Amino acid sequence: MVVKNICCIGAGYVGGPTCSVIAWKCPDIRVHVVDKSELRIKQWNSEKLPIYEPGLEDVVKECRGRNLFFSNDIEMAIKEADLIFISVNTPTKTYGIGKGRAADLKHIEMCARKIAEVAEGNKIVVEKSTVPVRAAESITHILSANTRPGVSFQVLSNPEFLAEGTAVENLLHPDRVLIGGEESVEGDEAVAQLTWIYNHWVPTEKIITTSTWSSELSKLASNAFLAQRVSSINAISALCEATGADVSQVAVAVGKDSRIGSKFLQASVGFGGSCFQKDLLNLVYIAECLNLPEVAMYWQQVTDMNEYQRTRFAKRIVECLFNTVTDKTLAVFGFAFKKNTGDTRESPAIYVCSHLLEESARLNIYDPKVECKQIEHDLTSAAVTSDPERVQQLINIYSDPYEAVKDAHAIVVLTEWDEFISYDYRKMLSVMKKPAFIFDGRKILDHEALIKIGFHTETIGKRFSRNTLLRASGDHFPSFSWTL
Ligand code: NAD
Ligand code: UDX
């Protein structure tokens, strides 16, 4: 069999960009992306795509209607396809056994059942969603229990490693493509087919093949390792603030060791996004279920440290603003979980803002890409507040950062958008309440310059001795009992 038709179930942050790039690089293959959401499909077929990713619009415009199609006709797409990607969401369970930790596989199961119900002929089913190890076994079970004469399936694991904001670049130049398959003649043939698709643009040496279970676990492990690096440098940032060391300098020194490497050592207000927290919790849950409590505790600490970092930053804002933010206006720069995306899932901004709102601060929020209604939804959802009306009164969403800072007591930077670096902060200072504060939760601004023009400046992992104002808790360093 040569793959001529691909179907992708799930037109989200993974399914959309991944299949757009496949269609672009494989003009000989027809790619049909389907979703149960009519709105999402309508957006994929419109001028304004449902997600913002640099470079994506050009790719979609070139391929859409040629060999890339978006529709809600899931059954038709499954029937026509030789290879089916499952790219649906696998969020943390919010109910029942494993609530708050296990991955919710209901969408995966629905896809497997739908494929079993309507598929004709031989199909390769590819698990692209991030799933717990051995999920492919369940998919295979559902498919084989419902098989009909003349229909056969091979299930592969092909986790996606793209990061939002750089999805197109990551897909075009992946560090590796991972394919896990059954160790059998049919399994090898299916792996060869998927390898052939990637080989249209990815060199063979970058395509790793493993057993299905190793592939599934490698995805969870990769995200856990990345998140662990962020939590590690954030833990060091707390030590820096307490001792007078500078976390940026420490990160450079540590990262120069080629065994450690310099990437993912940017201290911050904490990691966000739809993956790290969910996949860590899933790993913890799996370890607990396998009676490996020490392993579970180890990885749990990575997410605990992240929560500590967000809370620590929010508390520091209140503390610096003379221990009260009640009725004070704070301009929040950035709401997305990282730059170059409009995605707010698990954004640290949600946690920091909700802490400040609890303290009755008024928030003027500006983000270049996040929709106004998304911010309102995130801050008024039941998981965040029991009083959505009160929150609604305390927040204002702005489309101009210069408007957002008028009469504000402080600016709080929560996403590392490039445009924040080049603002005219002198102009902003002139319309703010004095003393004016700036809290850089992403370490992107020129702090020395801000101090020079008169901002009281605070950031992660560094204390500024030249700040004129004393911290409410006292600006003297503690005497270290372990020094001479
Ligand atoms: P998403 O929520 O953006 O998209 C999932 C889509 O699947 C939604 O549009 C939803 O309507 C659709 N869907 C759900 N059930 C369906 C069904 N039965 N039939 C048809 N459509 C259905 O999710 P995402 O961010 O694209 O993530 C998808 C998977 O990829 C997750 O397992 C995630 O962990 C993993 N992943 C995500 C990223 C990322 O950066 N977002 C990166 C790597 C891996
Ligand atoms: C992550 C993985 O990187 C990707 O491989 C996987 O497929 C999906 O999950 P993503 O969540 O999109 O990607 O973004 P990523 O760049 O990993 O950043 C995650 C969070 O960590 C962001 O909030 C980011 O701001 C934060 N981060 C990242 C830091 O705080 N410091 C760093 O040094 C790196």
mmCIF file of N, CA and C in Angstrom, residues 320-322 408-410 429 432-437 454-456 468-469:
data_model
loop_
_atom_site.group_PDB
_atom_site.id
_atom_site.type_symbol
_atom_site.label_atom_id
_atom_site.label_comp_id
_atom_site.label_asym_id
_atom_site.label_seq_id
_atom_site.Cartn_x
_atom_site.Cartn_y
_atom_site.Cartn_z
ATOM 1 N N CYS A 320 5.612 44.440 47.546
ATOM 2 C CA CYS A 320 6.324 45.650 47.103
ATOM 3 C C CYS A 320 5.398 46.858 47.033
ATOM 4 N N LEU A 321 4.128 46.603 46.744
ATOM 5 C CA LEU A 321 3.188 47.727 46.654
ATOM 6 C C LEU A 321 2.627 48.032 48.040
ATOM 7 N N PHE A 322 3.525 48.041 49.027
ATOM 8 C CA PHE A 322 3.229 48.430 50.395
ATOM 9 C C PHE A 322 2.187 47.523 51.031
ATOM 10 N N ALA A 408 -2.021 53.868 36.296
ATOM 11 C CA ALA A 408 -1.696 52.584 36.934
ATOM 12 C C ALA A 408 -0.581 52.759 37.953
ATOM 13 N N HIS A 409 -0.619 51.927 39.007
ATOM 14 C CA HIS A 409 0.447 51.962 40.017
ATOM 15 C C HIS A 409 1.640 51.116 39.578
ATOM 16 N N ALA A 410 1.350 50.141 38.705
ATOM 17 C CA ALA A 410 2.432 49.224 38.317
ATOM 18 C C ALA A 410 2.147 48.571 36.977
ATOM 19 N N LEU A 429 5.731 55.964 32.036
ATOM 20 C CA LEU A 429 5.963 56.432 33.407
ATOM 21 C C LEU A 429 5.250 57.764 33.657
ATOM 22 N N MET A 432 1.694 57.379 34.775
ATOM 23 C CA MET A 432 1.393 56.429 35.857
ATOM 24 C C MET A 432 1.420 57.115 37.214
ATOM 25 N N LYS A 433 0.804 56.466 38.204
ATOM 26 C CA LYS A 433 0.874 56.946 39.584
ATOM 27 C C LYS A 433 2.297 56.737 40.099
ATOM 28 N N LYS A 434 2.727 57.621 41.023
ATOM 29 C CA LYS A 434 4.096 57.516 41.545
ATOM 30 C C LYS A 434 4.046 57.104 43.022
ATOM 31 N N PRO A 435 4.960 56.330 43.500
ATOM 32 C CA PRO A 435 6.037 55.718 42.733
ATOM 33 C C PRO A 435 5.490 54.647 41.786
ATOM 34 N N ALA A 436 6.085 54.610 40.590
ATOM 35 C CA ALA A 436 5.638 53.642 39.590
ATOM 36 C C ALA A 436 6.508 52.393 39.660
ATOM 37 N N PHE A 437 5.852 51.255 39.624
ATOM 38 C CA PHE A 437 6.565 49.974 39.740
ATOM 39 C C PHE A 437 6.490 49.193 38.426
ATOM 40 N N GLY A 454 13.402 55.998 36.480
ATOM 41 C CA GLY A 454 12.592 56.237 37.678
ATOM 42 C C GLY A 454 11.613 55.144 38.061
ATOM 43 N N PHE A 455 11.644 54.021 37.364
ATOM 44 C CA PHE A 455 10.766 52.924 37.766
ATOM 45 C C PHE A 455 11.367 52.169 38.944
ATOM 46 N N HIS A 456 10.536 51.793 39.903
ATOM 47 C CA HIS A 456 10.973 50.809 40.877
ATOM 48 C C HIS A 456 10.826 49.463 40.182
ATOM 49 N N THR A 468 15.564 52.857 44.690
ATOM 50 C CA THR A 468 15.504 53.870 45.739
ATOM 51 C C THR A 468 14.534 53.488 46.853
ATOM 52 N N LEU A 469 13.505 52.732 46.475
ATOM 53 C CA LEU A 469 12.514 52.379 47.488
ATOM 54 C C LEU A 469 12.913 51.111 48.213
#
